[in-house]
């Protein structure tokens, strides 16, 4: 047993020393000691993907504002998302929207996770009409924020089918990107530890390079639970890079 413990300790030490060596030999390090590979933007291969830029998440009139409003306000999320949408148009960068939407037939789902039940309980993203029949009713919870519509309804932005839980596995966001030869994603939107993080995880599994814009997202904050802090820990460990909106704008202007 003693020899086994020594062996495990030695292997653990070798593993972490290997991680440290890789960080030193590879990409530059961040302030936390982890590698910071980043993403080099390439014209025609880079897209900005925004999850859930909708009233229920981003407006004081939305049903989730009591949960996310403090984080949204602190980060300047609404304004920072608009900055990304604006520069997408100016630089002819593909903008992809992955919205969240529940049509009437979705309300008969038989099971779901904690936050799914919470969303259904407050009727978040619900509409009495189907998206493929009449679209979102203007100025209701699932509708896009009014200031974003000029960027979304410009004839160039790709609006994916609605996702039904958190990730893009249930919609066609990945198809929209693949069909346009996108390999690099600038990711922002709501909510940081749910839909945005879930999109990040799937994009990484699909082989995309992903840069997360940390102040163009936000999350619910509850007693003893800070969704935004949890997300920032995870996205830092998973994504190719994490940047502020201003840092991303500077890089876009330089590279695209």
C-alpha positions as a printed Julia matrix, in Angstrom:
256×3 Matrix{Float64}:
   0.0    0.0     0.0
   2.8    2.4     0.91
   4.48   1.77   -2.46
   1.17   2.34   -4.24
   0.69   5.7    -2.52
   4.23   6.73   -3.46
   3.58   5.69   -7.08
   0.33   7.68   -7.26
   2.01  10.74   -5.73
   4.85  10.49   -8.24
   2.46  10.2   -11.18
   0.46  13.18   -9.95
   3.6   15.27   -9.61
   4.72  14.27  -13.11
   1.29  15.16  -14.53
   1.26  18.68  -13.09
   4.88  19.26  -13.99
   3.99  18.21  -17.53
   1.1   20.69  -17.61
   3.41  23.43  -16.39
   6.04  22.54  -18.96
   3.46  22.56  -21.74
   2.27  25.98  -20.63
   5.82  27.27  -20.62
   6.7   25.81  -24.01
   3.42  26.57  -25.77
   1.14  29.58  -25.68
   1.81  32.56  -23.48
   0.56  32.29  -19.91
  -2.29  34.24  -18.42
  -2.12  35.8   -14.99
  -3.49  32.56  -13.52
  -0.63  30.47  -14.86
  -2.72  28.71  -17.5
  -1.79  28.9   -21.19
  -3.55  31.66  -23.11
  -3.63  30.44  -26.73
  -6.03  33.1   -27.99
  -7.58  33.08  -31.45
  -6.1   34.7   -34.55
  -9.01  36.07  -36.58
  -9.04  35.32  -40.31
 -11.27  37.08  -42.81
 -14.01  34.78  -44.07
 -13.35  32.19  -41.38
 -14.47  34.14  -38.31
 -18.0   34.61  -36.96
 -19.58  36.38  -34.01
 -22.14  34.14  -32.3
 -24.62  35.66  -29.84
 -26.79  33.45  -27.64
 -30.2   34.61  -26.41
 -30.08  38.39  -27.08
 -33.68  38.58  -25.93
 -35.91  40.7   -23.73
 -36.45  38.07  -21.05
 -32.72  38.08  -20.26
 -31.55  41.59  -21.07
 -34.38  43.99  -20.27
 -35.8   45.15  -16.93
 -39.13  44.13  -18.5
 -37.91  40.53  -18.86
 -39.03  37.79  -16.5
 -35.44  36.86  -15.55
 -34.28  40.37  -14.71
 -34.51  39.81  -10.94
 -31.99  36.99  -11.34
 -29.61  38.41  -13.93
 -30.14  42.19  -13.85
 -27.35  42.98  -11.42
 -24.8   41.03  -13.49
 -26.06  42.47  -16.78
 -25.82  46.02  -15.45
 -22.39  45.56  -13.88
 -20.89  44.09  -17.05
 -22.55  46.51  -19.45
 -23.73  43.4   -21.25
 -26.48  45.04  -23.33
 -24.16  47.73  -24.65
 -21.26  45.34  -25.24
 -23.38  42.91  -27.25
 -24.46  45.83  -29.43
 -20.83  46.82  -29.98
 -20.09  43.34  -31.28
 -23.13  43.36  -33.55
 -22.21  46.8   -34.86
 -18.64  45.9   -35.76
 -19.87  42.71  -37.42
 -21.74  44.88  -39.9
 -18.91  47.36  -40.33
 -16.3   44.66  -40.99
 -18.57  42.25  -42.89
 -18.12  39.55  -40.23
 -20.75  36.81  -40.14
 -23.15  37.37  -37.24
 -25.05  34.31  -36.01
 -27.87  34.45  -33.47
 -28.8   31.35  -31.46
 -32.1   32.22  -29.74
 -34.05  30.44  -27.0
 -37.74  29.92  -27.66
 -40.57  27.73  -26.41
 -43.53  27.19  -28.7
 -46.84  25.85  -27.32
 -46.01  22.22  -28.1
 -42.78  22.51  -26.07
 -44.73  23.16  -22.89
 -45.75  19.5   -22.76
 -42.18  18.31  -22.08
 -42.34  15.67  -19.33
 -39.05  16.34  -17.53
 -36.18  18.8   -17.25
 -33.41  20.16  -15.06
 -33.67  22.7   -12.26
 -33.24  25.81  -14.41
 -35.53  24.42  -17.11
 -38.27  24.08  -14.5
 -37.49  27.58  -13.25
 -37.75  29.02  -16.77
 -41.04  27.28  -17.41
 -42.29  28.42  -14.0
 -41.83  32.09  -14.92
 -42.91  31.49  -18.55
 -39.53  32.54  -19.88
 -39.19  32.65  -23.69
 -42.74  31.36  -24.08
 -45.06  32.37  -26.89
 -48.55  31.28  -27.88
 -47.47  31.05  -31.5
 -45.01  28.87  -33.34
 -41.84  30.49  -34.64
 -42.26  28.96  -38.09
 -45.79  30.36  -38.43
 -45.77  33.91  -37.15
 -42.44  34.65  -35.51
 -41.92  36.38  -32.18
 -44.62  38.76  -31.04
 -42.96  42.2   -30.91
 -41.8   43.41  -27.5
 -42.63  40.17  -25.67
 -40.14  38.14  -23.65
 -38.76  35.96  -26.46
 -38.41  38.9   -28.84
 -34.97  40.34  -29.6
 -33.92  43.5   -27.78
 -35.22  46.46  -29.85
 -31.78  48.05  -30.32
 -30.45  44.81  -31.81
 -33.06  44.39  -34.53
 -31.32  46.62  -37.07
 -28.29  44.32  -36.89
 -30.29  41.09  -36.9
 -32.86  41.98  -39.57
 -30.31  43.24  -42.09
 -30.59  40.39  -44.58
 -27.11  39.08  -43.73
 -27.31  37.86  -40.15
 -27.96  34.13  -39.74
 -30.65  33.39  -37.15
 -30.46  29.74  -36.16
 -33.43  27.66  -35.16
 -34.22  28.08  -31.45
 -32.37  25.87  -29.01
 -34.58  24.21  -26.43
 -32.3   23.63  -23.45
 -28.85  25.28  -23.38
 -26.55  24.1   -26.16
 -26.57  24.17  -29.97
 -27.09  20.41  -30.12
 -30.83  21.08  -30.47
 -30.61  23.68  -33.23
 -28.7   24.36  -36.45
 -26.07  26.85  -35.27
 -23.18  24.5   -36.07
 -24.63  23.83  -39.53
 -24.94  27.57  -40.17
 -21.25  27.96  -39.3
 -19.99  24.91  -41.2
 -21.88  25.9   -44.36
 -19.97  29.19  -44.32
 -16.54  27.63  -43.68
 -16.26  29.26  -40.25
 -13.56  27.85  -37.99
 -13.15  30.7   -35.48
 -15.9   31.96  -33.18
 -16.24  35.1   -31.08
 -18.85  34.05  -28.52
 -21.08  36.27  -26.37
 -24.66  36.51  -25.13
 -26.77  35.09  -22.36
 -26.55  33.39  -20.01
 -22.89  32.92  -19.16
 -23.04  29.65  -17.24
 -25.94  28.13  -19.17
 -26.5   28.73  -22.89
 -23.25  30.58  -23.56
 -21.08  28.04  -21.76
 -23.0   25.14  -23.31
 -22.44  26.6   -26.78
 -18.75  26.99  -25.95
 -18.42  23.36  -24.9
 -20.1   22.03  -28.03
 -18.16  24.36  -30.33
 -14.9   23.16  -28.79
 -15.97  19.53  -29.17
 -16.78  20.29  -32.81
 -13.27  21.57  -33.43
 -13.87  25.33  -33.59
 -11.54  27.88  -32.02
 -13.54  29.97  -29.57
 -12.89  33.33  -27.95
 -15.37  34.25  -25.2
 -16.19  37.93  -24.61
 -16.48  38.07  -20.84
 -18.29  41.38  -20.42
 -20.73  40.73  -23.26
 -22.39  38.06  -21.13
 -23.83  37.82  -17.62
 -25.59  35.29  -15.4
 -27.97  34.71  -12.54
 -26.76  35.44   -9.05
 -28.53  33.71   -6.17
 -27.74  33.31   -2.47
 -24.62  31.15   -2.34
 -24.52  30.78   -6.14
 -22.85  33.13   -8.59
 -23.49  31.86  -12.09
 -21.18  34.42  -13.65
 -18.2   33.53  -11.46
 -18.78  29.84  -12.13
 -18.89  30.46  -15.86
 -15.73  32.53  -15.9
 -13.82  29.72  -14.19
 -15.05  27.18  -16.72
 -14.68  29.26  -19.87
 -11.13  30.21  -18.87
 -10.24  26.53  -18.64
 -12.08  25.5   -21.81
 -11.96  28.33  -24.36
  -9.02  29.3   -26.56
  -9.22  32.74  -25.01
 -11.28  35.08  -22.82
 -11.25  38.8   -23.56
 -13.15  42.01  -22.86
 -15.27  43.66  -25.52
 -12.74  46.45  -25.99
  -9.9   43.95  -26.41
 -11.91  42.09  -29.04
 -12.75  45.29  -30.92
  -9.07  46.24  -31.03
  -8.13  42.79  -32.33
 -10.91  42.84  -34.95
  -9.78  46.23  -36.23
  -6.22  44.94  -36.44
  -6.87  41.55  -38.04
 -10.12  41.9   -39.95
